[in-house]
Coordinates of N, CA and C in Angstrom, one line a residue:
M1 N 1.1 -1.4 0.3 CA 0.2 -0.5 0.0 C 1.3 1.9 0.4
F2 N 0.7 2.4 -0.4 CA 1.4 3.5 -0.8 C -0.2 3.9 -0.9
I3 N 0.6 4.8 1.0 CA -0.3 5.9 1.2 C 0.4 7.5 1.6
Q4 N 0.2 8.5 1.1 CA 0.5 10.2 1.3 C -0.5 10.8 2.1
L5 N 0.6 12.0 2.8 CA -0.3 12.6 3.8 C 0.6 14.1 2.9
I6 N -0.9 14.9 1.9 CA -0.6 16.5 1.8 C -0.9 16.9 2.3
G7 N 0.1 18.2 3.3 CA -0.4 19.1 4.0 C 0.4 20.3 3.7
V8 N -1.3 21.0 4.0 CA -0.5 22.9 3.3 C 0.4 23.4 4.2
G9 N 1.4 24.1 3.6 CA 2.4 24.7 4.6 C 3.6 23.7 5.1
K10 N 4.6 24.7 5.1 CA 5.8 23.9 5.8 C 6.3 23.6 7.1
L11 N 6.3 22.4 7.4 CA 6.6 22.2 9.1 C 7.9 22.5 9.2
K12 N 8.1 23.5 10.9 CA 9.0 24.2 11.0 C 9.4 23.7 12.9
E13 N 8.4 23.2 12.8 CA 8.9 23.0 14.5 C 9.8 21.5 14.7
K14 N 11.0 21.8 15.7 CA 11.4 20.5 15.6 C 10.8 19.3 16.1
Y15 N 10.4 19.1 17.0 CA 10.0 18.0 17.7 C 9.0 17.5 16.5
L16 N 7.7 18.4 16.2 CA 7.4 17.5 15.1 C 8.2 17.3 14.1
V17 N 9.0 17.6 12.7 CA 10.0 17.3 11.9 C 10.5 15.5 12.5
M18 N 10.7 15.3 13.7 CA 11.5 14.5 13.9 C 10.5 13.4 14.8
G19 N 9.0 13.7 14.5 CA 7.9 12.9 15.3 C 8.0 12.5 14.2
I20 N 7.8 13.3 13.2 CA 6.8 12.2 12.0 C 8.0 12.2 11.6
Q21 N 9.4 12.4 11.2 CA 10.6 11.3 10.4 C 10.6 9.7 11.6
E22 N 10.5 9.5 12.7 CA 10.3 9.1 13.3 C 9.5 7.8 13.1
Y23 N 7.8 8.3 12.7 CA 6.6 7.5 12.1 C 7.3 6.8 11.4
A24 N 7.2 8.0 9.7 CA 7.5 7.3 9.1 C 8.8 6.3 9.2
K25 N 9.9 6.4 9.5 CA 10.7 5.3 9.4 C 9.6 4.1 9.3
R26 N 9.3 3.7 10.9 CA 8.3 2.4 11.2 C 7.5 2.2 10.4
L27 N 7.2 3.0 9.7 CA 6.7 2.6 8.9 C 6.7 1.8 7.5
G28 N 8.1 2.1 6.8 CA 9.3 1.9 6.1 C 9.1 0.3 5.9
P29 N 8.8 -0.4 7.3 CA 8.5 -2.1 6.8 C 7.6 -2.8 5.7
Y30 N 6.1 -1.4 6.3 CA 5.2 -2.0 5.8 C 4.5 -1.9 4.5
I31 N 5.1 -0.1 4.6 CA 3.8 0.2 4.0 C 5.0 0.7 2.5
K32 N 4.7 2.1 1.8 CA 5.6 3.1 1.2 C 4.6 4.3 1.9
F33 N 4.7 5.1 2.6 CA 4.5 6.5 3.2 C 5.7 7.8 2.2
Q34 N 4.6 8.4 1.8 CA 4.9 10.3 1.4 C 4.0 10.9 1.5
M35 N 5.4 12.4 2.5 CA 5.1 13.4 3.0 C 5.1 13.8 1.8
I36 N 3.6 15.6 1.7 CA 4.2 16.4 0.6 C 3.7 17.8 1.6
E37 N 4.2 18.7 1.0 CA 4.2 20.2 1.5 C 4.3 21.3 1.0
V38 N 2.0 22.0 -0.2 CA 2.3 22.3 -0.5 C 2.6 23.8 0.4
A39 N 3.4 24.7 -0.6 CA 3.5 26.4 0.6 C 1.8 26.7 -0.2
D40 N 1.8 27.3 1.4 CA 0.5 27.9 2.4 C 0.2 29.4 0.9
E41 N -0.8 29.6 1.1 CA -1.3 31.3 0.6 C -0.4 31.8 1.5
K42 N 0.7 33.0 0.6 CA 0.3 34.1 2.3 C 0.0 35.2 2.2
A43 N -1.2 36.1 2.9 CA -2.2 36.8 3.2 C -2.5 37.2 4.6
P44 N -3.2 38.9 4.6 CA -2.7 38.8 5.7 C -3.9 38.7 6.9
D45 N -3.8 38.8 7.8 CA -5.4 38.6 8.9 C -6.4 38.4 9.1
T46 N -6.0 39.5 8.1 CA -8.0 40.0 8.1 C -8.5 39.6 6.3
L47 N -9.6 38.3 6.0 CA -9.4 38.3 4.8 C -11.5 38.6 5.0
S48 N -11.7 38.5 3.7 CA -13.4 38.8 3.1 C -13.7 37.1 3.0
E49 N -14.2 37.1 2.3 CA -15.3 35.8 2.2 C -15.0 35.4 0.9
A50 N -14.5 36.4 -0.3 CA -14.2 36.4 -1.5 C -12.4 35.3 -1.3
E51 N -11.9 36.4 -1.2 CA -9.8 36.6 -0.5 C -10.6 35.2 0.5
V52 N -11.3 34.2 1.7 CA -10.6 33.4 1.5 C -10.9 32.5 0.7
R53 N -11.5 32.1 0.2 CA -12.0 31.4 -0.7 C -11.4 31.6 -2.1
Q54 N -10.4 32.7 -2.2 CA -9.3 32.2 -3.3 C -8.6 31.7 -2.8
V55 N -8.0 32.2 -1.3 CA -6.9 31.8 -0.8 C -6.8 30.0 -1.3
K56 N -7.8 29.5 -0.6 CA -8.5 27.5 -0.4 C -8.3 27.6 -2.1
E57 N -8.9 27.9 -2.9 CA -8.4 27.7 -5.1 C -7.4 27.4 -4.6
R58 N -6.4 28.5 -4.3 CA -5.2 28.7 -5.2 C -4.4 27.2 -4.5
E59 N -4.7 27.3 -2.9 CA -3.2 25.7 -1.4 C -4.3 24.9 -3.1
G60 N -5.6 24.5 -2.6 CA -6.4 24.1 -3.6 C -5.6 22.6 -4.8
E61 N -5.2 24.2 -5.6 CA -5.4 23.5 -6.4 C -3.1 23.4 -6.2
R62 N -3.1 23.6 -5.7 CA -1.4 22.6 -5.5 C -1.7 21.8 -4.9
I63 N -2.3 20.2 -3.8 CA -2.5 20.0 -3.7 C -3.0 19.4 -4.6
L64 N -4.2 19.3 -4.7 CA -4.8 18.1 -6.4 C -3.4 17.7 -7.4
A65 N -2.6 18.6 -7.7 CA -1.8 18.7 -8.6 C -0.6 18.0 -8.4
H66 N -0.4 16.5 -6.2 CA 0.2 15.7 -6.4 C -1.3 14.5 -6.3
V67 N -2.1 15.5 -6.3 CA -2.9 12.9 -6.3 C -3.1 12.5 -7.8
K68 N -3.9 11.8 -7.5 CA -3.0 11.1 -9.2 C -4.0 10.4 -9.6
S69 N -5.5 10.4 -10.1 CA -6.4 9.5 -10.6 C -7.0 8.6 -9.7
E70 N -5.8 7.8 -10.0 CA -6.6 6.6 -8.8 C -6.3 6.5 -8.1
A71 N -6.0 7.5 -7.6 CA -6.0 7.5 -5.2 C -7.3 7.6 -5.1
H72 N -7.2 6.9 -4.0 CA -8.7 7.5 -2.7 C -8.3 8.1 -1.8
V73 N -8.8 10.1 -2.1 CA -8.6 10.5 -1.3 C -9.1 10.7 0.6
I74 N -8.4 11.0 1.5 CA -9.4 11.3 2.6 C -8.5 12.9 2.9
V75 N -10.0 13.6 3.2 CA -9.9 15.1 4.2 C -9.9 14.6 5.0
L76 N -9.6 15.5 6.1 CA -9.4 16.0 7.8 C -10.9 17.8 7.7
A77 N -11.5 17.0 7.9 CA -12.2 17.6 7.6 C -12.8 17.8 9.4
I78 N -13.8 19.1 10.1 CA -14.4 19.4 11.0 C -15.0 18.6 11.2
D79 N -16.3 18.2 10.2 CA -17.3 18.2 10.9 C -17.3 16.3 9.5
G80 N -16.4 15.8 9.3 CA -16.4 14.2 8.7 C -16.5 13.5 10.4
K81 N -16.5 11.8 9.5 CA -16.7 11.2 10.3 C -15.6 10.7 11.7
L82 N -16.0 10.4 12.9 CA -14.9 10.4 13.8 C -14.9 8.6 14.0
W83 N -13.6 8.5 13.9 CA -13.8 7.2 13.5 C -12.5 6.4 14.7
S84 N -12.9 5.5 15.6 CA -11.8 4.5 15.7 C -9.9 4.6 15.7
S85 N -9.6 4.2 16.1 CA -8.2 3.9 15.6 C -8.7 2.7 15.0
E86 N -9.4 1.5 15.5 CA -10.3 0.1 14.9 C -10.4 0.7 13.7
E87 N -11.4 0.9 13.9 CA -11.8 2.3 12.1 C -11.3 2.4 12.0
L88 N -9.7 3.2 12.1 CA -9.3 3.8 10.6 C -7.7 2.7 9.3
A89 N -7.7 1.4 10.8 CA -7.0 0.3 10.9 C -8.0 -0.5 9.2
E90 N -9.2 -0.4 9.9 CA -10.7 -1.5 8.5 C -10.6 -0.8 7.6
E91 N -10.8 0.5 8.6 CA -11.4 1.0 6.7 C -10.4 0.8 5.3
L92 N -8.2 0.6 6.1 CA -6.7 1.0 5.2 C -6.9 -0.2 4.8
D93 N -8.0 -1.3 5.1 CA -7.5 -2.9 5.3 C -7.9 -2.9 4.2
K94 N -9.6 -2.4 4.4 CA -11.0 -3.0 3.5 C -9.7 -1.7 1.9
L95 N -10.0 -1.3 1.7 CA -9.0 -0.5 0.8 C -8.3 -1.0 -0.4
G96 N -7.6 -1.8 1.1 CA -6.1 -2.4 0.5 C -6.7 -4.2 -0.7
T97 N -7.9 -4.3 -0.1 CA -8.4 -6.1 0.1 C -8.8 -5.6 -1.5
Y98 N -9.4 -4.2 -1.5 CA -10.7 -4.0 -2.3 C -9.9 -3.6 -3.9
G99 N -8.0 -3.4 -3.8 CA -7.9 -2.2 -4.9 C -7.5 -2.0 -4.8
T100 N -7.6 -1.1 -4.0 CA -7.0 0.7 -3.7 C -5.7 0.6 -3.0
S101 N -4.5 0.7 -3.6 CA -3.1 0.6 -3.0 C -2.9 1.4 -2.9
H102 N -3.5 2.8 -3.4 CA -2.9 4.6 -3.1 C -3.4 5.9 -2.3
V103 N -3.5 5.8 -0.8 CA -4.7 6.8 -0.3 C -3.7 8.2 0.4
V104 N -4.2 8.6 -0.6 CA -4.2 10.3 0.3 C -4.7 11.0 1.3
F105 N -4.6 10.8 2.8 CA -5.0 12.0 3.6 C -4.3 13.1 3.0
V106 N -5.6 14.5 3.5 CA -5.1 15.6 2.8 C -5.3 16.0 4.7
I107 N -4.8 17.1 4.6 CA -5.1 18.4 5.8 C -4.5 19.8 4.9
G108 N -5.4 20.9 5.1 CA -5.9 21.7 4.5 C -4.7 23.4 5.2
G109 N -5.5 24.4 5.3 CA -4.2 24.9 5.6 C -5.6 25.7 6.4
S110 N -5.4 27.2 7.0 CA -5.8 27.3 8.5 C -7.3 28.0 7.9
H111 N -7.3 27.6 6.1 CA -8.6 29.0 6.7 C -9.7 26.9 5.7
G112 N -9.1 26.0 5.6 CA -9.9 25.1 5.3 C -9.2 24.3 3.8
L113 N -10.0 24.0 3.2 CA -9.7 22.6 2.2 C -10.8 24.0 0.7
S114 N -10.9 23.6 -0.1 CA -11.2 24.2 -1.4 C -13.0 23.7 -1.3
D115 N -13.0 23.9 -2.0 CA -15.0 22.4 -2.1 C -14.0 21.8 -4.0
E116 N -13.0 21.9 -4.9 CA -12.8 20.7 -5.6 C -12.4 19.9 -5.2
V117 N -11.2 19.8 -3.7 CA -10.7 19.5 -3.8 C -11.9 18.0 -2.5
L118 N -12.8 19.4 -1.9 CA -13.5 18.3 -1.2 C -14.3 17.9 -2.6
R119 N -14.6 17.7 -2.8 CA -15.0 17.1 -4.6 C -15.3 15.5 -4.5
R120 N -12.8 15.7 -5.0 CA -11.6 14.7 -4.9 C -12.2 13.7 -4.2
S121 N -12.6 14.7 -2.9 CA -12.6 13.7 -1.4 C -13.3 12.6 -2.2
Q122 N -13.3 10.9 -1.6 CA -14.0 10.2 -1.5 C -14.5 10.1 -0.2
Q123 N -13.9 10.4 1.2 CA -14.1 10.1 2.4 C -13.2 11.7 3.0
K124 N -13.8 11.9 3.7 CA -14.0 13.2 5.2 C -13.4 12.3 6.6
L125 N -12.5 11.8 7.5 CA -12.1 12.5 8.3 C -12.3 13.2 9.4
S126 N -12.7 13.3 10.6 CA -12.4 14.5 11.6 C -12.1 13.7 13.2
F127 N -11.2 14.6 14.1 CA -10.3 13.5 14.7 C -11.1 14.4 15.3
G128 N -12.3 15.3 16.0 CA -12.9 15.8 16.9 C -13.4 17.1 16.7
R129 N -14.3 17.8 17.7 CA -14.5 18.8 17.7 C -13.9 20.3 17.6
M130 N -12.6 20.0 18.2 CA -11.9 20.5 18.3 C -10.8 21.0 18.1
T131 N -10.5 22.6 17.6 CA -9.3 22.8 16.3 C -7.5 22.5 16.9
L132 N -7.1 22.0 16.3 CA -5.5 22.0 17.2 C -5.3 22.5 15.4
P133 N -3.8 22.2 15.5 CA -2.7 23.3 14.6 C -2.7 22.2 13.9
H134 N -2.4 22.6 12.9 CA -2.6 21.7 11.7 C -0.9 20.8 11.5
Q135 N 0.5 22.2 11.7 CA 1.4 21.0 11.4 C 1.1 19.9 12.8
L136 N 0.4 20.0 14.1 CA 0.4 19.0 15.0 C -0.5 18.2 13.8
M137 N -0.9 17.9 13.5 CA -2.1 17.1 13.4 C -1.3 16.1 11.9
R138 N -0.5 16.8 11.5 CA -0.1 16.0 10.2 C 0.5 14.4 11.4
L139 N 1.5 14.8 12.0 CA 2.1 14.2 13.2 C 0.8 12.8 14.5
V140 N -0.5 13.4 14.1 CA -1.2 13.0 15.0 C -1.8 11.9 14.2
L141 N -1.6 12.2 11.9 CA -2.5 11.4 11.6 C -0.7 10.1 11.7
V142 N 0.3 10.8 11.8 CA 1.1 9.9 10.9 C 1.1 8.6 12.2
E143 N 1.0 9.3 13.0 CA 1.3 8.0 14.2 C 0.0 7.4 14.1
Q144 N -1.8 7.8 13.9 CA -2.9 6.5 13.7 C -1.9 6.0 12.8
I145 N -1.8 6.0 11.5 CA -1.7 5.6 10.6 C 0.1 4.5 10.7
Y146 N -0.1 5.1 11.0 CA 1.3 3.8 12.0 C 0.9 2.5 12.8
R147 N -0.3 3.0 14.4 CA -0.7 2.2 14.0 C -2.1 1.3 13.5
A148 N -2.4 2.1 12.3 CA -4.1 1.0 12.2 C -3.0 0.1 11.2
V149 N -1.9 0.0 10.3 CA -1.1 -0.7 10.3 C -0.2 -2.1 10.6
K150 N -0.3 -1.4 12.5 CA -0.5 -2.6 13.5 C -1.0 -3.0 13.7
I151 N -2.8 -2.8 14.2 CA -3.5 -3.3 14.2 C -3.9 -4.3 12.9
N152 N -4.1 -4.5 11.7 CA -3.8 -4.4 11.0 C -2.7 -5.8 11.0
R153 N -1.8 -6.2 11.2 CA -0.4 -6.6 11.2 C -0.8 -7.3 12.2
G154 N -1.4 -7.3 13.3 CA -2.0 -8.3 14.7 C -0.8 -8.4 15.6
E155 N 0.5 -7.3 15.5 CA 1.7 -6.9 16.4 C 1.1 -5.8 17.3
P156 N 2.0 -6.3 18.6 CA 1.6 -5.3 19.4 C 2.7 -3.7 19.4
Y157 N 1.1 -3.2 19.8 CA 1.6 -1.7 19.7 C 0.0 -0.6 20.5
H158 N -0.7 -1.4 20.4 CA -2.3 -0.9 20.3 C -3.0 -1.0 21.3
K159 N -2.9 -0.9 22.0 CA -3.3 -1.0 23.3 C -4.4 -0.4 23.8

């Protein structure tokens, strides 16, 4: 299985980079994993609705440039479905079993995702109603992918 994580913005915090690198290394024996960072759109703090839409559209174009036609896309969205770790594992297992070997997780920028990215996705996943930093979500998501892989292999890690 090939899993990509596409995130908007450059990850700057060393501790997050190191954490993601550690889980990516752990995933190495099991799946092919790749993290892609696309540039965030530079904009002032206060934007009109039209300007927010433009920012999301530009970031969305950058995201979609990395999404292959055969990929199954799962976006992180606050209004997405809540999955347990076991349900994520089951979903990844089901996708692989039924011929989807390329899964892309997308984490948008601070303004969210464009309508085009949302239309391209097959599923929306939520980690809860709390607002969390998008950079931190990358680490949490990579850890959960690793946990799901270990669950599916019946190996100890998930407790």
